[in-house]
Coordinates of C-alpha atoms in Angstrom, one line a residue:
X1 CA 0.0 0.0 0.0
X2 CA 3.0 2.3 0.0
X3 CA 3.5 2.7 -3.7
X4 CA 4.3 6.3 -4.6
X5 CA 4.4 7.7 -8.1
X6 CA 7.5 9.7 -9.1
X7 CA 5.4 12.9 -8.6
X8 CA 4.5 11.8 -5.1
X9 CA 1.0 10.5 -5.8
X10 CA -0.4 7.5 -4.0
X11 CA -3.7 5.7 -4.2
X12 CA -4.8 7.5 -1.1
X13 CA -3.8 10.9 -2.3
X14 CA -5.6 10.3 -5.6
X15 CA -8.7 8.9 -4.1
X16 CA -8.9 11.8 -1.6
X17 CA -8.3 14.3 -4.4
X18 CA -11.1 12.9 -6.6
X19 CA -13.6 12.1 -3.9
X20 CA -13.6 8.3 -4.1
X21 CA -14.9 7.6 -0.6
X22 CA -15.0 3.8 -0.9
X23 CA -11.4 3.6 -2.0
X24 CA -10.3 5.9 0.8
X25 CA -12.2 3.7 3.3
X26 CA -10.6 0.6 1.9
X27 CA -7.1 2.1 2.0
X28 CA -7.5 3.3 5.6
X29 CA -8.8 -0.1 6.6
X30 CA -5.8 -1.8 5.1
X31 CA -3.2 0.5 6.7
X32 CA -2.4 3.2 4.2
X33 CA 0.0 5.9 5.4
X34 CA -2.3 8.8 6.2
X35 CA 0.6 11.2 6.5
X36 CA 2.1 10.8 3.1
X37 CA 2.4 13.9 1.0
X38 CA 2.8 14.6 -2.7
X39 CA 5.6 16.6 -4.4
X40 CA 3.8 19.9 -3.3
X41 CA 3.6 18.6 0.3
X42 CA -0.2 18.1 0.1
X43 CA -1.6 15.3 2.3
X44 CA -4.8 13.3 1.6
X45 CA -6.5 15.4 4.3
X46 CA -5.5 18.6 2.5
X47 CA -6.7 17.2 -0.8
X48 CA -10.1 16.1 0.5
X49 CA -10.7 19.3 2.6
X50 CA -9.7 21.6 -0.2
X51 CA -12.4 19.9 -2.4
X52 CA -15.0 19.9 0.3
X53 CA -15.3 16.1 0.6
X54 CA -16.6 16.0 4.2
X55 CA -17.1 12.3 4.3
X56 CA -13.4 11.7 3.3
X57 CA -12.2 14.3 5.7
X58 CA -14.1 12.6 8.5
X59 CA -12.8 9.2 7.5
X60 CA -9.2 10.4 7.4
X61 CA -9.6 12.1 10.8
X62 CA -11.3 9.1 12.3
X63 CA -8.5 6.9 10.8
X64 CA -5.9 8.9 12.6
X65 CA -4.7 11.6 10.2
X66 CA -3.0 14.4 12.1
X67 CA -4.2 17.9 11.5
X68 CA -1.7 20.7 10.8
X69 CA -3.4 23.6 12.5
X70 CA -1.8 26.1 10.1
X71 CA -2.5 24.3 6.9
X72 CA -5.4 21.9 7.5
X73 CA -7.6 23.5 10.1
X74 CA -9.2 26.3 8.0
X75 CA -9.9 23.8 5.1
X76 CA -11.3 21.2 7.5
X77 CA -13.6 23.7 9.1
X78 CA -14.8 24.8 5.7
X79 CA -15.2 21.3 4.4
X80 CA -17.2 20.3 7.5
X81 CA -19.3 23.4 7.5
X82 CA -18.0 24.7 10.8
X83 CA -17.2 28.3 11.4
X84 CA -13.5 29.0 11.8
X85 CA -13.2 30.1 15.5
X86 CA -10.8 27.8 17.1
X87 CA -8.2 26.2 14.8
X88 CA -6.7 24.1 17.5
X89 CA -9.7 21.7 17.7
X90 CA -9.0 18.1 16.7
X91 CA -10.3 16.5 13.5
X92 CA -12.6 14.2 15.5
X93 CA -14.4 17.1 17.0
X94 CA -14.8 18.9 13.6
X95 CA -16.5 16.4 11.5
X96 CA -19.3 14.1 12.4
X97 CA -19.9 11.7 9.5

């Protein structure tokens, strides 16, 4: 599950970017690295949150993805429809899938 393309893409990054919830669930279940980033240093959480895929954001958070409060928090709040008041909240609190 760790295969990474020369540009840094993995199955998890691509599934998160394109909104494929079932593939993301499968990859999480089978131990995909949730902290992997692409060549631009974008994580699966960043990809999903920037596209507004709340279900994928919640799955990644519940699967143990760490939130970078400077990069991820505003996007996660927006993706989950929560006002940006306290960016130090954890993912689990932000999204209720």
